[in-house]
Amino acid sequence: MEQRNSQRPDKKKNGPGLNWIYIILIGALGYILFKGQSDSNNVDKEVSYDTFRSYVAQGYTKAIVVNKSEGVARMTIIPEKIRDVFKQGASTVGKTPSVSSKIPSTDKIDEYLSSVGYKGSIKYEESSGLLGTLIGSVLPILLLALLWIWMFRGAGGSGGAGGIFGVGKSKAKLYEKKDGEQVTFKDVAGQEGAKQEVQEIVDFLKNPKKYTDLGGKIPKGALLVGPPGTGKTLLAKAVAGEADVPFFSMSGSDFVEMFVGVGASRVRDLFRQAKEKAPSIVFIDEIDAVGRARGRNATVGGNDERENTLNQLLTEMDGFGTNSGVIILAATNRVDILDKALLRAGRFDRQIHVDLPDLPERVAIFNVHTKNLKLDGSLDIDLLARQTPGFSGADIANVCNEAALIAARHNHNSVGKQDFLDAIDRIIGGLEKKTKVMTQSEKRTIALHEAGHASVSWLLEYANPLVKVTIVPRGQALGAAWYLPEERSITTREQMLDEICATLGGRAAEELFTGHISSGALNDLETVTKRAYGMVAYLGMSENLPNVCYYDNQEYGFTKPYSEKTGELIDKEVQALIAEQYERAKKILTENKDKHAALANMLAEREVIYREDVEKIFGPRPWKSRGDELLEEQEAANRQRAEQMAEEYQRRKEAEAQQTPPPPPIPTEDE
Ligand code: NHX
Ligand code: ZN
């Protein structure tokens, strides 16, 4: 919608006209260079007047040009005699080499030529070739200089001229107000806290006097910080929409290009445009592309360009006065890697955190995105919101769209609850691959592996509550145990250990019950190793390295922030931690061998089993978490609904049977 009234500013000013000039310039330059070269190929040899005459007499002459004012005659030699005159072939002296000589007078040469009976052409030249030489030698340099100036002006971005082929221009998209088409805060679901903070920026733009009268300074910029898909861009657009000002939007990566100096000039151009339209908002998406901390470890000429761009950005932010009416919003999902200079007071001194939506916010987001869908009565938005912890707004939008597509694929008239649940599974796990062929022993291994996860997690106090276990391939995975992750802001050491243990349960089951371990545990081991490393190196949770954090926010930090010795200790601690949890998983599985085997068999047979089935085998979970309770409530509701539907179906069938008489028996031919 907003795309329609967006435009590339200054398109007309530096449009195609300029490019034509370049093409003509380059063409002319090429022509002159080429021509000059072919001319200079031809040798001109000066000889005495006597020799000159003798060549004419011997018939070597192709044509003669007489320059009256200089008193010089020049003849071109016929191809057959070139070797005689120049002692070299046409390849070195050119196709039309010439011989010239000073002549006593123009009349004398005329006389001589007619006396020897010369019949070839004679041309008379008035002045010297001064103009010709001038054009030949000075013009190319002039053209070059012109081209140079143009390039420089372009790269400089000053005076509104675009660079060479528009490279120095900012690529910012401009969204200007057009009634009814703007994004406003109403379009941003959830994010109440962020909206409130951003509201203040709207006030600054709408009503700056209120603040400046009291001597306050309008902030220059605010940083929107949050994970991807949380609607940072939407929020920035809503600020522009609410404040009713032009909105320049650009991605940080747009600044960086292969030409040197381009990024800086684009920054300059962007701010020039914004100032022209002030009050306005400049939005720089993914500012980490330019704003990463400047090099402690600058590689040879490596990120000079990025640094220049960043410096220009800093300069521009300092440059314009606080009251110029341009406010800069920038979005990033990693503040910690940004250059500290960007976060200094007077620049992006405010940070607005845009977090992943919590439960009520997800309900609100689901409500926004299901508004335009044709729903049936079975939909329970609360349930969907509860099933989607950790989803961003973009993910939820994706779920709603996917649900509609799934419903359409099944030729439903409306989108129902199951379509949404399938859509959620699809988003988390990828596409189901029902057709993938597996050998019997592979299938057994997979069932044992997944049953291992399920059993271990069921019996651990802090492991996430199980939703279902499946051996239907989906995406990259051949099988999976699905959990309902608990929404929590801090995680304890015990919770982490239990999760690591449950994740190792798959491989542990493989080892115990097949006697082999397989490549299938790749992803499990990867997550386990990452978590363990985090616990040891960042969270200070291991025995021999307590309470130290070696977190380093340098993306290209080739040097680790700890000594070699500590590095070794970290590795050892990680290995010990994982080994301990692996043993723990094996112990749990051996103690519950029969139950695990029953689970694996059921899984191999049915392909998908739910927590009720696990509960039937293992009994109720020894420790119930809030997530378990939620899942149990859901189950009860489902059961009730299923019973209701079965009852209804029975009643309808009975009613039908009473109304319509039984069909007459069909006569068969045998009788
Ligand atoms: C593969 N994927 O790519 C197959 C399709 C243990 C039953 N070979 O832990 O699906 O085996 O609890 C190269 C080599 C991924 C690339 C080995 C990519 C292994 C998921 C791991 C179930 N559920 N693992 C799980 C799983 C797999 C993988 C690889 C690779 C499995 C397991 C992937
Ligand atoms: Zn696994």
XYZ file of C-alpha atoms and ligand atoms in Angstrom:
705
model
C 0.000 0.000 0.000
C 2.684 2.428 0.972
C 4.671 1.386 -2.013
C 2.315 3.198 -4.296
C 3.052 6.689 -3.129
C 6.687 6.035 -2.617
C 9.020 7.635 -5.074
C 12.658 7.959 -5.767
C 13.352 11.580 -5.058
C 15.208 13.658 -7.635
C 14.611 11.149 -10.349
C 13.878 13.875 -12.857
C 16.769 16.081 -11.953
C 19.494 13.575 -12.675
C 17.567 11.238 -14.838
C 18.566 9.748 -18.139
C 19.893 13.018 -19.625
C 23.100 12.803 -17.709
C 23.744 9.245 -18.699
C 23.534 10.209 -22.365
C 26.208 12.801 -21.836
C 28.466 10.130 -20.440
C 27.892 7.825 -23.338
C 28.612 10.575 -25.866
C 31.693 11.684 -23.972
C 33.099 8.202 -23.799
C 32.294 7.615 -27.457
C 34.023 10.810 -28.555
C 37.022 10.013 -26.450
C 37.297 6.575 -27.911
C 37.005 7.868 -31.451
C 39.688 10.453 -30.980
C 42.064 8.077 -29.333
C 41.522 5.511 -32.052
C 41.916 8.021 -34.840
C 44.983 9.558 -33.331
C 46.533 6.178 -33.116
C 45.819 5.214 -36.709
C 47.233 8.551 -37.878
C 50.400 8.303 -35.930
C 50.984 4.912 -37.417
C 51.951 6.523 -40.695
C 55.527 7.644 -40.816
C 56.494 10.958 -42.349
C 60.064 11.185 -43.597
C 61.714 14.478 -44.408
C 63.925 14.481 -47.456
C 65.778 17.001 -49.572
C 64.026 18.702 -52.437
C 66.199 16.753 -54.894
C 65.209 13.377 -53.482
C 61.605 14.531 -53.448
C 61.789 15.363 -57.122
C 63.492 12.086 -57.963
C 60.671 10.129 -56.277
C 58.133 12.008 -58.353
C 60.142 11.366 -61.502
C 60.338 7.613 -60.762
C 56.577 7.470 -60.341
C 56.534 6.641 -56.588
C 53.891 9.245 -55.915
C 50.287 8.548 -55.027
C 49.188 12.105 -54.166
C 50.751 15.423 -53.278
C 49.664 18.019 -50.764
C 51.308 21.421 -50.945
C 51.161 23.701 -47.936
C 51.642 27.166 -49.276
C 52.126 29.103 -46.080
C 54.660 26.691 -44.670
C 56.407 26.051 -47.983
C 56.260 22.327 -47.573
C 55.177 19.632 -49.990
C 54.168 16.182 -48.836
C 53.578 13.148 -50.966
C 52.164 9.783 -50.102
C 53.951 6.779 -51.562
C 52.266 4.058 -53.593
C 52.166 0.720 -51.725
C 54.587 -1.107 -54.065
C 57.421 1.364 -53.424
C 57.047 1.743 -49.643
C 59.823 -0.787 -48.991
C 62.179 1.010 -51.407
C 61.711 4.380 -49.804
C 61.469 3.502 -46.113
C 63.428 0.212 -46.039
C 60.565 -1.203 -43.952
C 57.164 -2.723 -44.665
C 53.765 -1.169 -44.276
C 53.311 -2.922 -40.948
C 55.851 -0.605 -39.316
C 55.526 2.589 -41.316
C 51.775 2.492 -41.875
C 49.601 2.024 -44.921
C 50.017 5.569 -46.231
C 53.450 6.826 -45.177
C 54.554 10.117 -46.606
C 57.692 11.963 -47.628
C 57.925 15.708 -47.248
C 60.353 18.389 -48.284
C 60.809 22.104 -48.081
C 60.121 23.657 -51.432
C 61.675 26.839 -52.834
C 58.292 28.184 -53.912
C 54.848 26.962 -54.824
C 55.183 28.092 -58.411
C 58.452 26.212 -58.806
C 56.972 22.894 -57.771
C 54.000 23.336 -60.097
C 56.456 23.985 -62.861
C 58.537 20.952 -62.022
C 55.561 18.633 -61.700
C 54.203 19.552 -65.074
C 57.699 19.275 -66.578
C 58.019 15.630 -65.542
C 54.445 15.012 -66.610
C 52.992 14.254 -63.159
C 49.335 13.343 -63.598
C 48.380 12.542 -59.981
C 46.312 14.747 -57.720
C 47.675 17.945 -56.207
C 46.012 19.594 -53.245
C 46.810 22.969 -51.781
C 46.563 23.651 -48.073
C 46.236 27.194 -46.811
C 47.421 27.145 -43.216
C 49.222 24.683 -41.081
C 47.470 21.799 -39.302
C 47.712 23.740 -36.069
C 44.000 23.432 -35.384
C 44.156 19.768 -36.245
C 46.978 19.100 -33.828
C 45.175 21.098 -31.223
C 42.043 19.037 -31.586
C 44.043 15.865 -31.715
C 46.070 16.467 -28.582
C 44.167 18.845 -26.334
C 40.598 17.705 -26.778
C 41.024 14.211 -25.300
C 42.614 15.690 -22.229
C 39.813 18.196 -21.983
C 37.207 15.487 -22.258
C 38.957 13.418 -19.656
C 39.032 16.370 -17.322
C 35.335 16.958 -17.866
C 34.519 13.357 -17.143
C 36.627 13.513 -14.022
C 34.855 16.580 -12.752
C 31.522 14.933 -13.334
C 32.516 11.864 -11.452
C 33.754 13.885 -8.568
C 30.694 16.014 -8.381
C 28.604 12.880 -8.415
C 30.556 11.126 -5.722
C 30.493 14.315 -3.724
C 26.768 14.351 -4.053
C 26.789 18.121 -3.836
C 24.675 20.447 -5.882
C 22.116 17.772 -6.589
C 24.023 16.110 -9.386
C 23.992 12.352 -9.380
C 27.251 10.462 -9.497
C 28.487 8.377 -12.305
C 25.419 6.367 -13.189
C 23.842 7.626 -9.975
C 26.136 5.740 -7.636
C 26.615 8.550 -5.142
C 22.923 9.151 -4.733
C 21.190 7.909 -1.639
C 18.892 5.013 -2.378
C 16.414 6.119 0.234
C 12.760 5.459 -0.381
C 10.528 8.375 0.389
C 7.086 7.851 1.812
C 5.068 10.994 1.809
C 1.729 11.621 3.300
C -1.289 10.656 1.352
C -4.527 10.658 3.233
C -5.744 7.314 4.432
C -2.725 5.356 3.282
C -0.351 5.926 6.141
C 0.583 3.426 8.751
C -0.466 4.521 12.216
C -0.124 3.114 15.704
C -3.400 1.285 15.193
C -1.661 -0.974 12.686
C 0.947 -1.963 15.221
C -0.456 -4.737 17.375
C 0.973 -5.149 20.822
C 4.199 -3.299 21.622
C 2.469 -0.967 24.034
C 5.665 0.015 25.801
C 7.549 0.753 22.617
C 4.596 2.683 21.245
C 4.527 4.863 24.306
C 8.183 5.755 23.978
C 7.840 6.379 20.304
C 4.815 8.566 20.946
C 7.168 11.089 22.440
C 9.071 11.323 19.192
C 5.824 12.018 17.408
C 5.234 14.833 19.867
C 8.652 16.288 19.158
C 7.897 16.405 15.472
C 4.395 17.732 15.830
C 5.004 20.226 18.513
C 8.686 21.041 18.942
C 8.023 24.431 20.483
C 6.568 22.908 23.589
C 9.940 21.373 24.336
C 12.295 24.025 23.041
C 10.492 26.814 24.886
C 11.510 25.202 28.110
C 15.082 25.002 26.896
C 14.961 21.311 26.172
C 16.726 19.837 23.208
C 14.928 17.628 20.751
C 16.667 14.262 20.559
C 18.319 13.567 17.253
C 17.823 9.891 17.041
C 16.389 6.794 18.569
C 17.447 3.242 18.139
C 14.832 0.542 17.808
C 16.315 -2.608 19.232
C 14.777 -6.031 18.960
C 14.888 -9.418 17.302
C 13.995 -9.766 13.635
C 10.354 -9.684 12.663
C 9.153 -7.745 15.685
C 7.916 -4.839 13.617
C 10.649 -2.267 14.027
C 10.155 -0.985 10.514
C 6.407 -0.862 10.982
C 6.827 1.094 14.189
C 9.089 3.622 12.481
C 6.599 4.011 9.668
C 3.842 4.492 12.186
C 5.816 7.331 13.769
C 5.980 9.042 10.406
C 2.316 8.359 9.793
C 1.248 9.709 13.156
C 3.421 12.778 12.914
C 2.367 13.301 9.312
C 5.863 13.988 8.023
C 7.909 12.615 5.125
C 9.667 9.367 5.906
C 12.968 8.399 4.324
C 13.700 4.727 4.590
C 16.978 3.069 3.801
C 18.762 -0.105 4.739
C 22.222 0.042 6.249
C 23.507 -2.311 3.619
C 22.444 0.146 0.900
C 25.241 2.442 1.956
C 27.918 -0.061 1.348
C 28.867 -0.631 -2.232
C 32.028 -1.607 -4.006
C 33.004 1.923 -4.989
C 35.066 3.798 -2.494
C 33.472 6.921 -1.113
C 30.009 5.989 -2.214
C 28.668 5.187 1.239
C 29.691 8.526 2.662
C 28.225 10.400 -0.265
C 24.982 8.503 0.076
C 24.765 9.468 3.721
C 25.322 13.095 2.753
C 22.717 12.914 0.032
C 20.179 11.293 2.339
C 20.544 13.984 4.953
C 20.434 16.752 2.370
C 17.124 15.432 1.102
C 15.765 14.998 4.606
C 16.698 18.537 5.550
C 14.988 19.879 2.460
C 11.779 18.183 3.550
C 12.111 18.896 7.271
C 10.411 18.151 9.543
C 11.019 14.598 8.493
C 12.119 11.189 9.666
C 15.103 9.285 8.411
C 14.892 5.573 9.053
C 17.977 3.406 8.682
C 17.142 -0.267 8.831
C 19.775 -2.779 9.913
C 22.178 -0.090 10.940
C 24.651 -2.726 12.112
C 25.725 -3.075 8.477
C 27.469 0.299 8.787
C 27.493 0.876 12.484
C 29.571 -2.066 13.624
C 32.311 -1.109 16.002
C 35.253 0.371 14.169
C 38.184 -1.888 13.661
C 40.455 -2.882 16.407
C 41.585 -5.451 13.935
C 41.341 -3.637 10.633
C 42.448 -5.934 7.882
C 44.468 -4.538 5.004
C 42.223 -1.892 3.505
C 39.336 -4.113 4.515
C 36.560 -2.118 6.077
C 37.834 1.353 5.347
C 34.788 2.025 3.261
C 32.427 1.049 6.040
C 34.355 3.188 8.468
C 34.139 6.205 6.187
C 30.419 5.710 5.903
C 30.041 5.474 9.647
C 32.164 8.565 10.177
C 30.048 10.475 7.714
C 26.919 9.351 9.520
C 28.336 10.553 12.822
C 29.338 13.846 11.270
C 25.911 14.391 9.797
C 24.252 13.652 13.108
C 26.478 16.179 14.820
C 26.189 18.556 11.917
C 22.617 19.560 11.881
C 21.218 21.597 14.662
C 18.975 20.064 17.244
C 16.055 22.031 15.944
C 16.356 21.276 12.276
C 13.390 18.935 12.530
C 15.032 15.798 11.241
C 14.787 12.825 13.562
C 16.714 9.694 12.827
C 15.360 6.307 13.703
C 17.470 3.242 13.236
C 16.769 -0.416 13.733
C 19.087 -3.200 14.757
C 18.865 -6.554 16.414
C 22.286 -6.264 17.967
C 23.088 -3.148 19.945
C 26.082 -4.761 21.515
C 28.088 -4.767 18.301
C 27.343 -1.157 17.410
C 30.100 1.404 17.629
C 29.923 3.161 20.958
C 30.205 6.505 19.201
C 26.769 5.946 17.707
C 25.224 5.506 21.115
C 26.749 8.615 22.622
C 24.551 11.429 23.851
C 23.441 13.636 20.993
C 23.275 10.769 18.582
C 21.224 7.636 19.102
C 20.951 8.366 22.754
C 17.571 6.712 23.184
C 17.007 3.051 22.847
C 13.552 1.698 22.363
C 13.332 -2.015 22.964
C 10.955 -3.912 20.775
C 10.607 -7.371 22.226
C 9.049 -10.566 21.008
C 5.340 -10.455 21.788
C 4.114 -12.043 25.000
C 0.877 -13.994 25.273
C -1.659 -11.134 25.277
C 0.284 -9.400 22.536
C 0.246 -12.537 20.414
C -3.512 -12.672 20.861
C -3.699 -9.101 19.594
C -1.450 -9.904 16.647
C -3.481 -12.994 15.766
C -6.578 -10.830 15.856
C -5.025 -8.366 13.425
C -3.941 -11.002 10.957
C -7.098 -13.114 11.072
C -9.292 -10.112 10.397
C -9.274 -10.704 6.661
C -9.536 -14.489 6.777
C -12.711 -16.504 6.407
C -12.795 -18.350 9.710
C -15.007 -21.088 11.017
C -16.292 -21.267 14.561
C -13.695 -23.739 15.789
C -10.956 -21.169 16.048
C -9.552 -20.466 19.482
C -7.139 -17.575 19.262
C -6.102 -17.961 22.865
C -4.958 -21.506 22.177
C -2.998 -20.430 19.108
C -1.280 -17.692 21.053
C -0.339 -20.207 23.717
C 1.066 -22.607 21.138
C 3.360 -19.983 19.655
C 5.806 -18.841 22.305
C 8.844 -17.181 20.801
C 7.024 -16.285 17.598
C 7.489 -12.789 16.256
C 4.780 -10.712 14.669
C 6.096 -11.669 11.258
C 5.966 -15.358 12.170
C 2.347 -15.024 13.268
C 1.440 -13.255 10.055
C 3.088 -16.164 8.301
C 1.090 -18.699 10.317
C -2.193 -17.012 9.434
C -1.356 -16.936 5.765
C -0.130 -20.523 5.768
C -3.337 -21.620 7.533
C -5.414 -20.092 4.768
C -3.301 -21.844 2.138
C -3.614 -25.195 3.920
C -7.396 -24.774 4.198
C -7.572 -23.970 0.495
C -5.447 -26.997 -0.368
C -7.939 -29.192 1.487
C -10.838 -27.489 -0.266
C -12.329 -26.195 2.966
C -14.822 -23.341 2.793
C -13.242 -21.614 5.757
C -10.075 -21.699 7.804
C -10.349 -23.821 10.928
C -8.416 -24.621 14.060
C -6.626 -27.637 12.631
C -5.429 -25.586 9.668
C -3.829 -23.156 12.080
C -2.220 -25.907 14.137
C -0.840 -27.481 10.958
C 0.436 -24.082 9.900
C 2.248 -23.641 13.211
C 3.881 -27.064 12.810
C 4.828 -26.144 9.268
C 6.470 -22.898 10.392
C 8.380 -24.547 13.240
C 9.367 -27.776 11.575
C 9.186 -27.241 7.856
C 7.276 -29.166 5.245
C 6.086 -32.669 6.012
C 7.601 -35.311 3.745
C 5.221 -38.214 3.921
C 6.662 -39.933 0.885
C 10.215 -40.313 2.133
C 11.134 -43.997 2.046
C 12.879 -45.493 5.054
C 14.187 -48.964 5.618
C 12.772 -50.952 8.504
C 15.954 -50.651 10.557
C 16.210 -46.921 9.935
C 12.650 -46.512 11.061
C 13.418 -48.455 14.213
C 16.439 -46.301 14.941
C 14.433 -43.130 14.476
C 11.644 -44.403 16.717
C 14.132 -45.370 19.418
C 15.860 -41.989 19.151
C 12.662 -39.962 19.433
C 11.290 -42.170 22.163
C 14.549 -41.515 23.978
C 13.919 -37.763 23.923
C 10.338 -38.270 25.025
C 11.159 -40.632 27.893
C 13.996 -38.571 29.317
C 12.139 -35.294 29.096
C 9.047 -36.840 30.675
C 11.013 -37.886 33.721
C 13.039 -34.719 34.241
C 11.630 -32.047 36.484
C 12.689 -29.000 34.486
C 12.542 -30.292 30.931
C 9.955 -28.648 28.712
C 6.556 -30.341 28.607
C 6.096 -32.678 25.684
C 3.412 -32.017 23.108
C 3.915 -34.864 20.669
C 6.499 -37.162 19.175
C 6.640 -37.953 15.494
C 8.706 -39.957 13.058
C 7.151 -38.312 10.025
C 9.993 -36.530 8.259
C 9.661 -32.780 8.223
C 12.119 -30.358 6.677
C 15.638 -31.524 7.476
C 14.613 -33.743 10.343
C 13.608 -37.378 10.086
C 11.697 -37.202 13.308
C 11.163 -34.892 16.241
C 9.906 -34.516 19.756
C 7.794 -31.390 20.077
C 7.731 -29.386 23.256
C 5.881 -26.370 24.501
C 8.706 -24.114 25.579
C 7.950 -22.182 28.677
C 8.039 -18.428 28.361
C 10.527 -17.227 30.860
C 12.897 -14.352 31.133
C 15.592 -16.081 33.122
C 16.653 -19.684 33.043
C 18.223 -21.548 35.917
C 21.169 -23.883 35.728
C 18.942 -26.871 36.546
C 16.599 -26.047 33.688
C 19.511 -25.867 31.285
C 21.001 -29.124 32.477
C 17.681 -30.949 32.208
C 17.196 -29.676 28.692
C 20.677 -30.768 27.686
C 20.009 -34.161 29.191
C 16.715 -34.542 27.315
C 18.384 -33.518 24.068
C 21.065 -36.144 24.594
C 18.337 -38.723 25.251
C 18.050 -39.442 21.537
C 21.627 -40.513 21.019
C 21.690 -42.263 24.394
C 18.726 -44.404 23.356
C 20.424 -45.219 20.049
C 23.542 -46.360 21.832
C 21.739 -48.386 24.476
C 19.133 -50.117 22.369
C 20.597 -50.434 18.871
C 24.200 -50.836 19.913
C 25.241 -48.208 17.333
C 25.291 -44.456 17.282
C 24.294 -42.601 14.117
C 24.772 -39.355 12.221
C 21.179 -38.470 13.034
C 22.152 -36.824 16.299
C 23.985 -34.041 14.464
C 21.514 -31.299 15.322
C 21.059 -32.536 18.861
C 24.783 -32.462 19.502
C 25.095 -29.048 17.937
C 22.497 -27.475 20.217
C 23.876 -29.274 23.244
C 27.428 -28.109 22.559
C 26.338 -24.511 22.021
C 24.308 -24.490 25.211
C 27.066 -26.062 27.250
C 29.609 -23.626 25.856
C 27.325 -20.748 26.738
C 26.880 -22.062 30.260
C 30.619 -22.428 30.799
C 32.076 -19.447 28.952
C 29.346 -16.822 29.285
C 27.249 -17.681 32.298
C 29.913 -18.848 34.716
C 27.929 -21.981 35.534
C 30.632 -24.613 35.593
C 32.440 -25.892 38.630
C 35.974 -24.904 37.705
C 35.157 -21.600 36.018
C 32.552 -20.074 38.290
C 31.230 -16.568 37.814
C 33.238 -15.483 34.824
C 31.844 -14.225 31.544
C 34.052 -14.262 28.513
C 31.453 -12.779 26.255
C 33.039 -10.821 23.421
C 30.898 -8.702 21.201
C 33.514 -8.288 18.499
C 32.124 -10.003 15.470
C 35.498 -10.411 13.849
C 37.382 -10.916 17.035
C 40.153 -13.202 15.993
C 41.611 -12.973 19.415
C 39.651 -14.652 22.170
C 39.202 -12.645 25.331
C 40.817 -15.338 27.444
C 44.148 -17.028 27.679
C 45.103 -20.231 25.946
C 44.982 -22.001 29.263
C 41.490 -20.776 30.029
C 40.469 -21.830 26.544
C 41.576 -25.340 27.300
C 39.762 -25.291 30.600
C 36.568 -24.118 28.901
C 36.804 -26.987 26.435
C 37.352 -29.450 29.250
C 34.450 -28.113 31.266
C 32.142 -28.256 28.258
C 33.131 -31.843 27.577
C 32.710 -32.854 31.201
C 29.307 -31.207 31.430
C 28.043 -32.944 28.307
C 29.503 -36.297 29.366
C 27.784 -36.030 32.723
C 24.402 -35.300 31.185
C 24.847 -38.102 28.672
C 25.458 -40.569 31.486
C 22.430 -39.199 33.282
C 20.269 -39.715 30.189
C 21.556 -43.271 29.807
C 20.824 -43.989 33.455
C 17.246 -42.750 33.164
C 16.717 -44.787 30.010
C 18.134 -47.986 31.473
C 15.961 -47.617 34.549
C 12.915 -47.201 32.324
C 13.928 -49.613 29.611
C 10.552 -51.319 29.213
C 8.533 -48.143 29.136
C 10.885 -46.692 26.571
C 10.581 -49.801 24.422
C 6.785 -49.647 24.607
C 6.896 -46.014 23.569
C 9.210 -46.736 20.654
C 6.993 -49.567 19.430
C 3.905 -47.428 19.611
C 5.724 -44.681 17.757
C 6.937 -47.003 15.012
C 3.385 -48.218 14.552
C 1.461 -44.949 14.702
C 4.141 -42.499 13.515
C 2.692 -39.717 15.696
C 1.916 -40.015 19.371
C 0.692 -37.371 21.774
C 1.343 -36.676 25.409
C -1.722 -38.678 26.498
C -0.135 -41.777 24.972
C 3.107 -41.115 26.787
C 1.150 -40.582 29.967
C -0.562 -43.932 29.501
C 2.815 -45.647 29.434
C 4.757 -43.602 31.964
C 1.980 -42.442 34.220
C 1.477 -38.774 35.058
C 4.562 -36.594 35.002
C 6.195 -36.587 38.434
C 6.505 -32.825 38.432
C 3.941 -30.678 36.728
C 4.901 -27.336 35.339
C 2.564 -24.596 34.241
C 3.070 -25.771 30.657
C 1.973 -29.290 31.568
C -1.169 -27.936 33.137
C -1.951 -25.877 30.076
C -1.497 -28.857 27.811
C -3.678 -31.010 30.037
C -6.426 -28.400 30.032
C -6.276 -28.384 26.273
C -6.502 -32.130 26.125
C -9.553 -32.133 28.375
C -11.201 -29.504 26.187
C -10.399 -31.500 23.066
C -11.828 -34.659 24.554
C -14.976 -32.875 25.566
C -15.382 -31.405 22.107
C -14.821 -34.769 20.471
C -17.444 -36.346 22.709
C -19.881 -33.589 21.904
C -19.321 -34.016 18.218
C -19.718 -37.782 18.424
C -22.976 -37.348 20.328
C -24.275 -34.846 17.832
C -23.371 -37.120 14.964
C -25.192 -40.014 16.609
C -28.288 -37.916 17.191
C -28.363 -36.654 13.635
C -27.995 -40.148 12.270
C -30.865 -41.394 14.367
C -33.052 -38.508 13.290
C -32.248 -39.218 9.627
C -33.049 -42.875 10.037
C -36.505 -42.033 11.394
C -37.308 -39.527 8.659
C -36.282 -41.427 5.537
C -37.573 -44.963 5.003
C -34.952 -47.602 4.420
C -34.105 -47.964 0.722
C -35.822 -50.805 -1.129
C -33.687 -53.880 -1.594
C -31.852 -53.918 -4.894
C -32.877 -56.870 -6.992
C -29.993 -59.009 -8.132
C -29.818 -61.080 -11.272
C -29.061 -64.316 -9.475
C -32.561 -64.551 -8.092
C 20.265 -36.236 6.730
N 18.864 -35.764 8.600
O 20.407 -35.137 6.302
C 18.999 -36.602 7.421
C 17.826 -36.366 6.515
C 18.156 -39.068 14.452
C 16.245 -39.798 13.282
N 21.194 -37.149 6.601
O 17.380 -35.166 16.544
O 16.694 -35.729 11.505
O 19.784 -37.225 9.982
O 15.160 -35.718 17.655
C 25.012 -34.370 6.629
C 25.234 -35.499 7.428
C 21.250 -33.180 9.266
C 23.970 -33.514 6.900
C 24.393 -35.733 8.485
C 22.070 -32.904 8.212
C 22.509 -35.151 9.792
C 16.498 -35.059 14.376
C 20.639 -34.589 11.167
C 16.392 -37.437 13.794
N 15.290 -35.472 16.354
N 18.804 -35.570 12.088
C 16.438 -35.237 15.834
C 17.548 -35.832 12.325
C 19.331 -36.151 9.776
C 21.485 -34.304 10.042
C 23.134 -33.760 7.949
C 23.360 -34.896 8.748
C 17.163 -38.663 13.431
C 17.232 -36.205 13.762
C 19.287 -35.085 10.841
Zn 17.182 -36.020 18.378
